[in-house]
Structure formats: structure tokens, C-alpha cells
Short mmCIF file of C-alpha atoms and ligand atoms in Angstrom, two decimals:
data_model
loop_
_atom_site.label_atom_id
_atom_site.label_comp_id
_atom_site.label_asym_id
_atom_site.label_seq_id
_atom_site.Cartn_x
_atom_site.Cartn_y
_atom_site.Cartn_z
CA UNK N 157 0.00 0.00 0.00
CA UNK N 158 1.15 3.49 -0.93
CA UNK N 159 2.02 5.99 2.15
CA UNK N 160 -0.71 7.84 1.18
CA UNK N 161 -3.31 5.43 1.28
CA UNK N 162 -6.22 6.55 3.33
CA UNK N 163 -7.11 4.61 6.56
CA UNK N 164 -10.85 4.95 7.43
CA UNK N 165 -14.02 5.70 4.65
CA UNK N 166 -16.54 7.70 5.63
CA UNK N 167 -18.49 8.36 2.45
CA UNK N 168 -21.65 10.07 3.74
CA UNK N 169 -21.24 12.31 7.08
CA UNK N 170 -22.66 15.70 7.69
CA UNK N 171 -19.85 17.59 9.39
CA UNK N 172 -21.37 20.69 9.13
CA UNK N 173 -23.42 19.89 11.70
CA UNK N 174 -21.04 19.10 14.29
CA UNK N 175 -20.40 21.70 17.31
CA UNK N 176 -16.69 21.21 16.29
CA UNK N 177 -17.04 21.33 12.83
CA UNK N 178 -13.27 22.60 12.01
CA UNK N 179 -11.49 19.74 14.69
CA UNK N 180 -13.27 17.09 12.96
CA UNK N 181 -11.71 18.27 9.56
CA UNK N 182 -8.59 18.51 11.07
CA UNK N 183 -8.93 14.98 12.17
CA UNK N 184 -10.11 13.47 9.11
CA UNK N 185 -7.10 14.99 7.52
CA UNK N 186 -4.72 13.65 10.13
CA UNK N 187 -5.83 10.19 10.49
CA UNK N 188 -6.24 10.12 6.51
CA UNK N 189 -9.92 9.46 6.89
CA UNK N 190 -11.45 9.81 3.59
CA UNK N 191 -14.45 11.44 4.05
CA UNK N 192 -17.36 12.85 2.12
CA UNK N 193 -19.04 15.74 3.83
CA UNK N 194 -22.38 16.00 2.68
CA UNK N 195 -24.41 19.01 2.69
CA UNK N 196 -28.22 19.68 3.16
CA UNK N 197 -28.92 22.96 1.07
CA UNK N 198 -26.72 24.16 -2.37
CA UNK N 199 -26.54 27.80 0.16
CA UNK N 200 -24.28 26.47 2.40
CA UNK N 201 -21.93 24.47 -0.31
CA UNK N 202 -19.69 27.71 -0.32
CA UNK N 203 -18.62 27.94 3.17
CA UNK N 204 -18.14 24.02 3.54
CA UNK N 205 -16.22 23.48 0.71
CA UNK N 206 -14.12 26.46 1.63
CA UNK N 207 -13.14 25.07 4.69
CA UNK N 208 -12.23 21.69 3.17
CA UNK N 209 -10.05 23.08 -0.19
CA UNK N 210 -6.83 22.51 1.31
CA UNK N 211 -7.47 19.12 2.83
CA UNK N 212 -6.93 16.10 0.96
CA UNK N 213 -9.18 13.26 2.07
CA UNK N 214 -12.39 16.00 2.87
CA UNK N 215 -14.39 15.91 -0.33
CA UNK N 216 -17.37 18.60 -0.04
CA UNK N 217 -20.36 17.50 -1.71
CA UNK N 218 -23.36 20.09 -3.25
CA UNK N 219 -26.36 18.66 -1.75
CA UNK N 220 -30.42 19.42 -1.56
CA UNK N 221 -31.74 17.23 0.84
CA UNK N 222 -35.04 15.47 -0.01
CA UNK N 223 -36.59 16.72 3.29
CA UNK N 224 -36.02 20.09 2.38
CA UNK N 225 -37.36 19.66 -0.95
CA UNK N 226 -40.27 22.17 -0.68
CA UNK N 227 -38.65 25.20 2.05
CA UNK N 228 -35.73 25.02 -0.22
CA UNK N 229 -36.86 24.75 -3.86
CA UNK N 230 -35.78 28.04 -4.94
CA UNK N 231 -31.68 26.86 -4.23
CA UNK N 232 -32.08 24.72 -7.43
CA UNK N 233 -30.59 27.66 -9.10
CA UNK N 234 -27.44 27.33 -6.56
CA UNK N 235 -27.13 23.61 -7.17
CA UNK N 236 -26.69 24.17 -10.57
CA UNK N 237 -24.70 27.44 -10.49
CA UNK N 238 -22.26 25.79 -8.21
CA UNK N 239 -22.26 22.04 -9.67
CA UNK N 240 -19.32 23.07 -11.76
CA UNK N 241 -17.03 23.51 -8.58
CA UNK N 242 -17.55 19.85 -6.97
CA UNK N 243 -17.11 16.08 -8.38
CA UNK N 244 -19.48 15.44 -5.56
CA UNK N 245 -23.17 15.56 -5.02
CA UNK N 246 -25.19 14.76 -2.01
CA UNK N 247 -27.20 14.60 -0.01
CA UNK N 248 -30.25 13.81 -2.69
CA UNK N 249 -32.82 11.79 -3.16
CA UNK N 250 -36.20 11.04 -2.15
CA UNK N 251 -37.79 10.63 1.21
CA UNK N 252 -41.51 8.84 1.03
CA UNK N 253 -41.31 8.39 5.27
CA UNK N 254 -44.52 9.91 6.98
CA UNK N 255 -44.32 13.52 7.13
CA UNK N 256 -42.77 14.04 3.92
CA UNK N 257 -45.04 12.13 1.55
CA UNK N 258 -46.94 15.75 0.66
CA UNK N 259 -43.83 16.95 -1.23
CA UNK N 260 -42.84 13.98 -2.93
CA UNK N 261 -43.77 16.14 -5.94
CA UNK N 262 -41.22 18.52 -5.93
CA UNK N 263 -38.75 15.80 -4.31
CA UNK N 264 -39.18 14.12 -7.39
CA UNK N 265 -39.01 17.43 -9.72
CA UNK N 266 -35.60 18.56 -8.31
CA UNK N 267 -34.27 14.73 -8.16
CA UNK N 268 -34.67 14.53 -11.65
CA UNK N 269 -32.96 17.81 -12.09
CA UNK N 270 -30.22 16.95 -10.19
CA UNK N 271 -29.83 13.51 -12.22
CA UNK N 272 -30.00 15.33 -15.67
CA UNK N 273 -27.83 17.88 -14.60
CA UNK N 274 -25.46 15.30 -13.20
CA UNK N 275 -25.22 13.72 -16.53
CA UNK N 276 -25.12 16.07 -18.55
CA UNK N 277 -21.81 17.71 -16.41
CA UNK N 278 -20.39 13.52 -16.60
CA UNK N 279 -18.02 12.24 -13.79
CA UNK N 280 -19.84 12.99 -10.72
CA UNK N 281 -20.23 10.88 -7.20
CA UNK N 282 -23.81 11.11 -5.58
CA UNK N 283 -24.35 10.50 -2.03
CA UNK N 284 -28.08 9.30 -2.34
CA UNK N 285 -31.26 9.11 0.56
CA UNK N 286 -33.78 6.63 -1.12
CA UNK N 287 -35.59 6.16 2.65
CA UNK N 288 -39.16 4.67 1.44
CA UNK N 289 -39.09 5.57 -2.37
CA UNK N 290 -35.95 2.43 -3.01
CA UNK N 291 -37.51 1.82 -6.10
CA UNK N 292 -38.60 4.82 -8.03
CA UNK N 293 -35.06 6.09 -6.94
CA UNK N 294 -33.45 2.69 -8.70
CA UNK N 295 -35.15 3.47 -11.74
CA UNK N 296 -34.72 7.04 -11.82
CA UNK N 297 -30.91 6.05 -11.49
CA UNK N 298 -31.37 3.82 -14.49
CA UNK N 299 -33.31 6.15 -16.65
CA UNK N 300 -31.48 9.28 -16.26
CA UNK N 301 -28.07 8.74 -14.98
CA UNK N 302 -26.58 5.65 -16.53
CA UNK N 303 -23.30 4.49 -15.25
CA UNK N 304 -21.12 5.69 -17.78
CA UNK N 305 -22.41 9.06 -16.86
CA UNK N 306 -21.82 9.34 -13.40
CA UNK N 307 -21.69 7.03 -10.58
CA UNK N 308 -24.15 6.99 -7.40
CA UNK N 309 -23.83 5.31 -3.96
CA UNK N 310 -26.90 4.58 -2.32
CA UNK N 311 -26.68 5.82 1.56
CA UNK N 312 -28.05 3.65 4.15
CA UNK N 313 -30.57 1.55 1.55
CA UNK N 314 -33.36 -0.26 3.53
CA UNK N 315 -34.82 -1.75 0.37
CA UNK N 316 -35.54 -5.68 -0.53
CA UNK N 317 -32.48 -7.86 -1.90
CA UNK N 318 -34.40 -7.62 -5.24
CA UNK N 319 -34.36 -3.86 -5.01
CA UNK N 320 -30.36 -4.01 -3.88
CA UNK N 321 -29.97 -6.69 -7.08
CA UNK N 322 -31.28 -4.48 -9.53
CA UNK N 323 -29.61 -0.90 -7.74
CA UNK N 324 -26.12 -3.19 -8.31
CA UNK N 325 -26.92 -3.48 -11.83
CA UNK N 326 -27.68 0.15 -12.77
CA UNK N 327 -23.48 0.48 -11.56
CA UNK N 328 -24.55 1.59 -7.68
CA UNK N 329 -22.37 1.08 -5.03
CA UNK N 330 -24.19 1.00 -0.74
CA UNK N 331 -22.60 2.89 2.00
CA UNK N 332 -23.46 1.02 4.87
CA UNK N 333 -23.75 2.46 8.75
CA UNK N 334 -23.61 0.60 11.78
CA UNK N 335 -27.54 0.76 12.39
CA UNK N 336 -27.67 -1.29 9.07
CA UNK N 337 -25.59 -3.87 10.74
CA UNK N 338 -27.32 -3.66 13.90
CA UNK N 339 -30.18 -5.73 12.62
CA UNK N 340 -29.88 -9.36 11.33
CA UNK N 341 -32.54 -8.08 7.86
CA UNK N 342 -29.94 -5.10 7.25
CA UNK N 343 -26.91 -7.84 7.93
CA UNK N 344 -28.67 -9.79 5.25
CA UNK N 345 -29.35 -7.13 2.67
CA UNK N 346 -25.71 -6.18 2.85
CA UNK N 347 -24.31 -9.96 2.91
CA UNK N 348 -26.75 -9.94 -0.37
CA UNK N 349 -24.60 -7.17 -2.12
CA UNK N 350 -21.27 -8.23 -3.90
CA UNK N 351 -18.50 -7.06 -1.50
CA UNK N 352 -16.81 -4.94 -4.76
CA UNK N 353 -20.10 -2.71 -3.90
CA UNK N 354 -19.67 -1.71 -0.22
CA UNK N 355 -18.46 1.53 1.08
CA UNK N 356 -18.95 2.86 4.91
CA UNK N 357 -20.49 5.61 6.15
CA UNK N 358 -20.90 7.67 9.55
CA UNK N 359 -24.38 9.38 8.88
CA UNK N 360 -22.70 11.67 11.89
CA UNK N 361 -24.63 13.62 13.73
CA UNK N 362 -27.49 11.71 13.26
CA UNK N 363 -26.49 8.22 14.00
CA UNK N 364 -24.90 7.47 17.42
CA UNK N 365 -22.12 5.27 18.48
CA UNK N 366 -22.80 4.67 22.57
CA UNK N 367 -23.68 8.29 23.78
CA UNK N 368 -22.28 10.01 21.61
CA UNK N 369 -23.02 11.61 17.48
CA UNK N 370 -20.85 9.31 15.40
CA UNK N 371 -17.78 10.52 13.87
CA UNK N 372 -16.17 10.09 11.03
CA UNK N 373 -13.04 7.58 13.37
CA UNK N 374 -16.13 6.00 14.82
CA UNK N 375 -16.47 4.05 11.30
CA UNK N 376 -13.74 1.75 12.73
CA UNK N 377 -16.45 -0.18 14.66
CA UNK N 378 -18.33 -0.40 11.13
CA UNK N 379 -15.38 -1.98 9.82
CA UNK N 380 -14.91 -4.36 13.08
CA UNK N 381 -18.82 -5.54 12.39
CA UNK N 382 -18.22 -5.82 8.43
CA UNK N 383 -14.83 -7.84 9.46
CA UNK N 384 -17.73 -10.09 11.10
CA UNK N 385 -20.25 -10.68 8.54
CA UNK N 386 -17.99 -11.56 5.89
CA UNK N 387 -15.65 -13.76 7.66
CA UNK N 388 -12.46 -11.64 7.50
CA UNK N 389 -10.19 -9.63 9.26
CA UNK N 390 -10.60 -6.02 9.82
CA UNK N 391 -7.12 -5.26 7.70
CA UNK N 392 -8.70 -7.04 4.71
CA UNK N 393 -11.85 -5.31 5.39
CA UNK N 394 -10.24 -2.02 5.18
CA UNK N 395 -8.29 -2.96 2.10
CA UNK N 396 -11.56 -4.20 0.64
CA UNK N 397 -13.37 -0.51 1.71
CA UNK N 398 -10.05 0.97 0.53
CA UNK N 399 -10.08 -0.77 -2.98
CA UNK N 400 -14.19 0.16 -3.38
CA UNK N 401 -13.58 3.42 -2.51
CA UNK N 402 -10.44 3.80 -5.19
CA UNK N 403 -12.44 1.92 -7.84
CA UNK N 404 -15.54 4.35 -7.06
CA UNK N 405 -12.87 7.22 -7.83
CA UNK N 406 -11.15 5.80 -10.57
MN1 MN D 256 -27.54 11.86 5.86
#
């Protein structure tokens, strides 16, 4: 492995909305902790990915969170003003959970945006939320943002194995949190998924790791219950993440 060789993936995090915001940058940077920090609204792109130009393994991604579809529909014009300065898009999607299920319309509106605008830029990485709506997000994937024009990793995907089977063949890859392992369906839905496929994530602040908001070093344990479910030890596990993650780049 070369020196610089990252250590820890965390491909879906929201840093921003950590008290210590800056530290945890710092951290990621100094434990080589490749990290995608997701953001929730294209207005707040600017400041995060100014914070993270210099760092190396921080990758800023231009996002427009499903549940903020409808209060934020008018920063469309920001996503794609400012889709030129990032490789990376998220978070996006679609959220069909209770609560939410009134402004699946304009979800759906500015998800298909973001997909045609995604392909017709080429190259990107999307972080994506698919939380109820597995597959109309699967075959919006397929329709409008074939693999050769972009690549997508589903975050935390609850769907069936069928659902996983068929996100795998439109080219997507699963980061995977340690709530997904926590339960013996989400440990099967992931065993289901060919290992090439698998990336972690923190979902920090909103997923916990004992008492307190997981962070981005916290994805260690992820890798320790990984290790577990597919027989092998946690070096191998992290070369596996590390080779996904390089792959997903390439
Ligand atoms: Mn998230």
C-alpha cells in the first residue's frame, strides 16, 4: 500500500453539523480518513467546501436534501450554479417516510434535475437518501443517470435484496452504517450485495455510536462488524473498503 493510502471511509457524514465542525476536519485529515461531507442545502456548499479546499481526504459535496425539498426549492438555481465547482453531489434523493409524503412532488421534480444535470456535467459521485421511495429512486438512477455518466452510492438503503440486485446493476455502489448492521434483515441485505459494492459511512450527527453523534473515526467499529459478517479480518476489510472506494474514484 502506498504511504498515502487513506485509513478509514466515511463516504456520507454531515460535518457541518457538528459543534466542532473545524477539529473534525482537522482529524479526518490527520488520520487520513477519507471522508465525504455531505451538505443539506446548495446555500451552504460555499462555506463548507471552503473550509475543506486545502485538505486532501475532505471531499465537499453540493447537496439538496429530499426533506427540504419544498422550504428550499428556490436553491435549485445554486445547485446548478455551483455544480461546476464539486465532483461530488449529495445529499439527494427522495424521502416517502410519513411527514414528507406531501412533497414527494417537488422531491421528485428537483431529483430529476439533479440527475439530468449530473449527466449532462459527466463524472460525478452522488451520495443518495432513497428512505421509502428504493424503487422509483433505482429506476430514476437507471433512466437518467446511466453508469457511464456518473456514478451513485446509495446511503443507508433499507430496500428488498431484489431492489439491492437491480440498484447493483444500474453500476450503484451502498454505504453502509452501523444501524444497518445492527439488525440481522440489514446484515442480510448487505451480505446480499457483492463485497466490490460496499463503502462505509458515519451518517454523523445523526447516528450514534454509545452516547455520543458518530464521527467520522467511529467508522472503525463499522469496519470491526463488516470484518464479522464476511468472515475476515478487519485489515482485509479495510483494504476491501479501501479498494471500493479507489475503484468508485477511478
Ligand atoms: Mn444523511
Amino acid at each position: 500500500m502506498d504511504s498515502d493510502f487513506c485509513t478509514l471511509v466515511d463516504f456520507h457524514c454531515h460535518l457541518d453539523l457538528f459543534p466542532d465542525h473545524v477539529s473534525i476536519l482537522e482529524e479526518c485529515e490527520r488520520m487520513k480518513i477519507e471522508t465525504l461531507a455531505v451538505t443539506n442545502a446548495p446555500s451552504v456548499f460555499p462555506r463548507n467546501q471552503g473550509l475543506s479546499k486545502n485538505l486532501r481526504y475532505v471531499h465537499t459535496a453540493l447537496g439538496l436534501h429530499p426533506q427540504l425539498a419544498f422550504e428550499r426549492q428556490s436553491e435549485v438555481k445554486l445547485f446548478e450554479e455551483y455544480l461546476v465547482h464539486t465532483r461530488f453531489v449529495g445529499e439527494v434523493g427522495l424521502d416517502a417516510s410519513a411527514g414528507y409524503t406531501q412533497t414527494l412532488g417537488i422531491q421528485r421534480q428537483i431529483f430529476q434535475q439533479v440527475l439530468n444535470l449530473c449527466a449532462i456535467a459527466g463524472g460525478k459521485i452522488l451520495s443518495v437518501h432513497s428512505r421509502r421511495s428504493s424503487q422509483e429512486v433505482i429506476d430514476q438512477i437507471g433512466n437518467l443517470l446511466p453508469s457511464d455518466k456518473g456514478r451513485v452510492i446509495l446511503h443507508w438503503f433499507t430496500g428488498t435484496k431484489t431492489q439491492a440486485r437491480q440498484a447493483v446493476q444500474v453500476g450503484c455502489f451502498f454505504s453502509v452504517n452501523r444501524r444497518m448492521l445492527e439488525s440481522t434483515q440489514g446484515r442480510e441485505l448487505v451480505l446480499s450485495i457483492p463485497f466490490e459494492r460496499i463503502l462505509t459511512e458515519s451518517d454523523g450527527p445523526f447516528i450514534r455510536t454509545g452516547n455520543h453523534p458518530t464521527k467520522p473515526r467511529d467508522v472503525m467499529g463499522t469496519v470491526e462488524m463488516l470484518a464479522k459478517l464476511w468472515e475476515a479480518d478487519a485489515v482485509t476489510t479495510l483494504i476491501r473498503l479501501q479498494n471500493n472506494l479507489q475503484t468508485l474514484l477511478s
